[in-house]
mmCIF file of C-alpha atoms in Angstrom:
data_model
loop_
_atom_site.group_PDB
_atom_site.id
_atom_site.type_symbol
_atom_site.label_atom_id
_atom_site.label_comp_id
_atom_site.label_asym_id
_atom_site.label_seq_id
_atom_site.Cartn_x
_atom_site.Cartn_y
_atom_site.Cartn_z
ATOM 1 C CA MET A 1434 -0.188 -0.021 0.301
ATOM 2 C CA THR A 1435 1.367 3.226 -0.762
ATOM 3 C CA LEU A 1436 1.006 7.084 0.486
ATOM 4 C CA LEU A 1437 -1.420 7.457 -2.293
ATOM 5 C CA ASP A 1438 -3.674 4.431 -1.521
ATOM 6 C CA HIS A 1439 -4.210 6.487 2.190
ATOM 7 C CA VAL A 1440 -5.106 9.910 0.681
ATOM 8 C CA SER A 1441 -7.157 9.074 -2.169
ATOM 9 C CA THR A 1442 -10.832 10.348 -0.360
ATOM 10 C CA PRO A 1443 -11.318 13.547 0.469
ATOM 11 C CA PRO A 1444 -11.380 14.921 3.750
ATOM 12 C CA ALA A 1445 -14.134 16.462 5.833
ATOM 13 C CA GLY A 1446 -12.977 20.226 5.096
ATOM 14 C CA GLY A 1447 -14.253 19.614 1.157
ATOM 15 C CA THR A 1448 -10.818 19.784 -0.927
ATOM 16 C CA GLY A 1449 -12.477 17.739 -3.507
ATOM 17 C CA GLY A 1450 -9.802 14.931 -3.963
ATOM 18 C CA ARG A 1451 -6.410 17.553 -4.483
ATOM 19 C CA GLN A 1452 -4.764 15.740 -2.073
ATOM 20 C CA PRO A 1453 -2.778 13.001 -4.299
ATOM 21 C CA GLU A 1454 -2.107 16.475 -6.461
ATOM 22 C CA VAL A 1455 -0.176 17.504 -3.858
ATOM 23 C CA VAL A 1456 1.251 14.774 -2.536
ATOM 24 C CA HIS A 1457 2.765 13.699 -6.177
ATOM 25 C CA ALA A 1458 3.876 18.020 -6.388
ATOM 26 C CA LEU A 1459 5.448 17.405 -3.099
ATOM 27 C CA TYR A 1460 7.084 14.295 -2.985
ATOM 28 C CA ALA A 1461 10.651 14.857 -4.220
ATOM 29 C CA LEU A 1462 10.950 17.759 -1.672
ATOM 30 C CA VAL A 1463 9.574 16.293 1.236
ATOM 31 C CA ARG A 1464 11.833 13.292 0.533
ATOM 32 C CA ALA A 1465 14.944 15.446 -0.069
ATOM 33 C CA GLU A 1466 14.549 17.617 2.835
ATOM 34 C CA ALA A 1467 13.782 14.955 5.302
ATOM 35 C CA ALA A 1468 17.196 12.993 3.882
ATOM 36 C CA ALA A 1469 18.827 16.139 5.171
ATOM 37 C CA GLU A 1470 17.849 16.613 8.587
ATOM 38 C CA ALA A 1471 17.150 13.021 9.575
ATOM 39 C CA HIS A 1472 20.657 12.113 10.548
ATOM 40 C CA ALA A 1473 21.826 15.467 12.656
ATOM 41 C CA ALA A 1474 18.620 14.944 14.838
ATOM 42 C CA GLY A 1475 19.355 11.053 14.844
ATOM 43 C CA VAL A 1476 15.985 9.313 13.400
ATOM 44 C CA GLU A 1477 15.127 7.597 10.346
ATOM 45 C CA ALA A 1478 14.719 9.689 7.370
ATOM 46 C CA ALA A 1479 11.437 7.836 6.207
ATOM 47 C CA ASP A 1480 9.878 8.359 10.085
ATOM 48 C CA LEU A 1481 10.976 11.713 9.520
ATOM 49 C CA GLU A 1482 9.132 12.059 6.018
ATOM 50 C CA GLN A 1483 6.164 10.319 7.490
ATOM 51 C CA ALA A 1484 5.614 12.970 10.556
ATOM 52 C CA VAL A 1485 5.743 15.811 7.466
ATOM 53 C CA TRP A 1486 3.237 14.293 5.304
ATOM 54 C CA LEU A 1487 0.974 13.436 8.505
ATOM 55 C CA ARG A 1488 1.376 17.186 9.229
ATOM 56 C CA LEU A 1489 0.710 18.188 5.873
ATOM 57 C CA LEU A 1490 -2.817 16.019 5.610
ATOM 58 C CA GLU A 1491 -3.910 17.145 9.337
ATOM 59 C CA ARG A 1492 -4.001 20.919 7.961
ATOM 60 C CA PRO A 1493 -7.037 22.562 8.380
ATOM 61 C CA ALA A 1494 -9.197 23.580 5.808
ATOM 62 C CA GLY A 1495 -10.313 27.032 6.154
ATOM 63 C CA PRO A 1496 -9.882 30.576 4.993
ATOM 64 C CA ARG A 1497 -6.781 30.940 5.797
ATOM 65 C CA ALA A 1498 -5.500 27.650 4.883
ATOM 66 C CA PRO A 1499 -7.269 26.401 1.786
ATOM 67 C CA GLY A 1500 -6.841 23.390 1.928
ATOM 68 C CA PRO A 1501 -3.634 21.202 2.284
ATOM 69 C CA GLU A 1502 -1.993 22.839 -0.095
ATOM 70 C CA PRO A 1503 0.227 25.593 1.815
ATOM 71 C CA ALA A 1504 0.745 28.940 0.161
ATOM 72 C CA ASP A 1505 4.430 28.717 -0.529
ATOM 73 C CA PRO A 1506 5.178 24.614 -0.324
ATOM 74 C CA ALA A 1507 9.223 24.838 -0.701
ATOM 75 C CA ARG A 1508 8.835 27.284 3.007
ATOM 76 C CA TRP A 1509 6.045 25.014 4.368
ATOM 77 C CA VAL A 1510 8.327 21.596 3.799
ATOM 78 C CA ARG A 1511 11.543 23.333 5.059
ATOM 79 C CA ALA A 1512 9.876 24.885 8.261
ATOM 80 C CA ALA A 1513 7.753 21.874 8.978
ATOM 81 C CA VAL A 1514 10.840 18.922 8.106
ATOM 82 C CA ARG A 1515 12.949 21.275 10.254
ATOM 83 C CA ALA A 1516 10.182 21.313 13.298
ATOM 84 C CA GLU A 1517 9.534 17.501 12.969
ATOM 85 C CA ALA A 1518 13.017 17.454 13.421
ATOM 86 C CA ARG A 1519 13.618 19.397 16.810
ATOM 87 C CA VAL A 1520 10.659 17.346 18.127
ATOM 88 C CA ALA A 1521 12.485 14.269 17.382
ATOM 89 C CA ARG A 1522 15.786 15.560 18.865
ATOM 90 C CA ARG A 1523 13.492 16.881 22.019
ATOM 91 C CA ARG A 1524 12.696 13.160 22.103
ATOM 92 C CA ALA A 1525 15.972 11.795 22.052
ATOM 93 C CA ARG A 1526 17.303 13.651 24.333
ATOM 94 C CA ARG A 1527 14.636 12.971 27.505
ATOM 95 C CA GLU A 1528 14.854 9.357 26.413
ATOM 96 C CA ARG A 1529 17.613 6.525 27.556
ATOM 97 C CA ALA A 1530 18.310 3.428 26.085
ATOM 98 C CA TYR A 1531 17.159 0.503 27.947
ATOM 99 C CA THR A 1532 20.670 -1.571 28.921
ATOM 100 C CA GLY A 1533 19.870 -5.582 29.881
ATOM 101 C CA GLY A 1534 21.754 -5.155 33.014
ATOM 102 C CA GLU A 1535 19.717 -2.364 35.349
ATOM 103 C CA PRO A 1536 15.694 -2.640 36.045
ATOM 104 C CA PRO A 1537 13.076 -1.284 34.393
ATOM 105 C CA GLY A 1538 11.505 0.686 36.451
ATOM 106 C CA ASP A 1539 11.553 1.162 40.515
ATOM 107 C CA TRP A 1540 8.914 -2.097 41.599
ATOM 108 C CA THR A 1541 9.849 -1.955 45.548
ATOM 109 C CA GLY A 1542 6.665 0.484 46.257
ATOM 110 C CA CYS A 1543 4.830 -0.870 43.392
ATOM 111 C CA PRO A 1544 0.971 -2.103 44.977
ATOM 112 C CA GLU A 1545 0.952 -4.517 42.840
ATOM 113 C CA ARG A 1546 3.976 -6.147 43.589
ATOM 114 C CA ILE A 1547 3.108 -6.111 47.075
ATOM 115 C CA THR A 1548 -0.191 -7.399 47.259
ATOM 116 C CA VAL A 1549 0.916 -10.257 44.766
ATOM 117 C CA GLY A 1550 4.027 -10.737 47.008
ATOM 118 C CA ALA A 1551 1.317 -10.965 49.901
ATOM 119 C CA ASP A 1552 -0.806 -13.232 48.228
ATOM 120 C CA GLU A 1553 2.235 -15.245 47.399
ATOM 121 C CA ARG A 1554 3.606 -15.506 50.806
ATOM 122 C CA ARG A 1555 0.138 -16.546 52.461
ATOM 123 C CA ALA A 1556 -0.177 -19.231 49.571
ATOM 124 C CA LEU A 1557 3.117 -20.826 50.356
ATOM 125 C CA ARG A 1558 2.165 -20.503 54.611
ATOM 126 C CA ALA A 1559 -0.850 -22.177 54.345
ATOM 127 C CA ALA A 1560 0.777 -24.867 52.015
ATOM 128 C CA VAL A 1561 3.750 -25.113 54.694
ATOM 129 C CA ASP A 1562 1.025 -25.910 57.554
ATOM 130 C CA ARG A 1563 -0.909 -28.875 56.077
ATOM 131 C CA LEU A 1564 2.644 -30.528 55.924
ATOM 132 C CA PRO A 1565 2.834 -33.763 57.929
ATOM 133 C CA GLY A 1566 4.724 -34.637 60.520
ATOM 134 C CA ARG A 1567 7.518 -32.344 61.783
ATOM 135 C CA CYS A 1568 7.950 -30.192 58.248
ATOM 136 C CA PRO A 1569 5.722 -27.562 59.416
ATOM 137 C CA ARG A 1570 7.841 -26.888 62.370
ATOM 138 C CA LEU A 1571 11.345 -27.011 60.492
ATOM 139 C CA LEU A 1572 9.937 -24.773 57.086
ATOM 140 C CA GLU A 1573 8.234 -22.406 60.097
ATOM 141 C CA ALA A 1574 11.648 -22.132 61.215
ATOM 142 C CA MET A 1575 13.850 -22.163 57.964
ATOM 143 C CA LEU A 1576 11.692 -19.474 56.644
ATOM 144 C CA ALA A 1577 12.030 -16.891 59.928
ATOM 145 C CA ALA A 1578 12.904 -13.689 59.070
ATOM 146 C CA HIS A 1579 15.906 -13.453 61.211
ATOM 147 C CA ASP A 1580 17.896 -15.905 58.728
ATOM 148 C CA PRO A 1581 19.051 -18.804 61.569
ATOM 149 C CA THR A 1582 21.817 -20.852 60.717
ATOM 150 C CA TYR A 1583 21.210 -25.030 60.985
ATOM 151 C CA ARG A 1584 22.882 -24.788 64.149
ATOM 152 C CA GLU A 1585 19.788 -22.380 65.827
ATOM 153 C CA ILE A 1586 17.158 -24.459 64.225
ATOM 154 C CA ALA A 1587 18.670 -27.922 65.402
ATOM 155 C CA GLY A 1588 18.416 -26.270 68.865
ATOM 156 C CA GLU A 1589 14.913 -24.875 68.324
ATOM 157 C CA LEU A 1590 13.479 -27.907 66.960
ATOM 158 C CA GLY A 1591 15.466 -30.437 69.431
ATOM 159 C CA MET A 1592 17.303 -32.344 66.831
ATOM 160 C CA SER A 1593 20.393 -33.342 65.429
ATOM 161 C CA GLN A 1594 21.826 -30.521 62.670
ATOM 162 C CA GLY A 1595 22.879 -33.785 60.885
ATOM 163 C CA SER A 1596 19.266 -34.801 60.246
ATOM 164 C CA LEU A 1597 18.240 -31.346 58.976
ATOM 165 C CA GLY A 1598 19.193 -31.852 55.280
ATOM 166 C CA PRO A 1599 17.326 -34.762 54.729
ATOM 167 C CA MET A 1600 14.449 -33.897 56.800
ATOM 168 C CA ARG A 1601 14.048 -30.263 54.870
ATOM 169 C CA SER A 1602 14.770 -32.650 51.289
ATOM 170 C CA ARG A 1603 11.634 -34.689 52.545
ATOM 171 C CA CYS A 1604 9.662 -31.822 53.646
ATOM 172 C CA LEU A 1605 10.616 -29.835 49.988
ATOM 173 C CA GLY A 1606 9.761 -32.906 47.929
ATOM 174 C CA CYS A 1607 6.228 -32.997 49.907
ATOM 175 C CA LEU A 1608 5.491 -29.339 49.603
ATOM 176 C CA ARG A 1609 6.442 -29.250 45.838
ATOM 177 C CA ARG A 1610 3.773 -32.123 45.001
ATOM 178 C CA MET A 1611 1.356 -30.555 47.455
ATOM 179 C CA LEU A 1612 1.786 -27.402 45.504
ATOM 180 C CA ALA A 1613 1.642 -28.692 41.752
ATOM 181 C CA ALA A 1614 -1.278 -30.419 42.552
ATOM 182 C CA GLU A 1615 -2.855 -27.414 43.218
ATOM 183 C CA VAL A 1616 -1.521 -25.706 40.100
ATOM 184 C CA VAL A 1617 -4.360 -26.595 37.800
ATOM 185 C CA ALA A 1618 -2.666 -28.610 34.483
ATOM 186 C CA PRO A 1619 -2.668 -26.665 30.905
ATOM 187 C CA GLU A 1620 -5.621 -28.374 28.678
ATOM 188 C CA LEU A 1621 -3.985 -30.395 25.553
ATOM 189 C CA ARG A 1622 -4.368 -28.341 22.821
ATOM 190 C CA GLY A 1623 -5.166 -29.353 19.231
ATOM 191 C CA LYS A 1624 -6.803 -33.006 18.634
ATOM 192 C CA GLU A 1625 -6.793 -35.756 21.519
ATOM 193 C CA ARG A 1626 -5.084 -39.136 19.987
#
């Protein structure tokens, strides 16, 4: 689809279908001016050209501007291209490129993140409470905010420090199975065989 396909319908102002003629008359000038200003503005020439065409086709029709064609086309095109280049330069100064190492935003105080985190912690605590035997006490001790050592946990639970590792593995395996059963498995897609 070309630019002429997009501008073939006359606007509501009633210019009577002169837009294709205006596009043909100004095409080379807009293209040359956009190519000349694009490098200095740090944008693609095609993007600059498109912004100028949009500006031209959105011009209001009225007594001061009788249709999309400006009174002095060459002066208008130069002014429009330079104005769009200034806008692109200002935008480039304000925007920063995202480098993969930094986080895309500060999510620490985000209400959604806080709510989702609280829901996840609540679901985890509820699942830990449903575990069998001494598993709830062991995992509660390991999830404690003060981050206790194995020696402290063993003393608190009255167990030997060497048995904490194997028991922790069994409890976490049980917790994984319990949580996997609660998560809905995705439905099969396509035809069943």
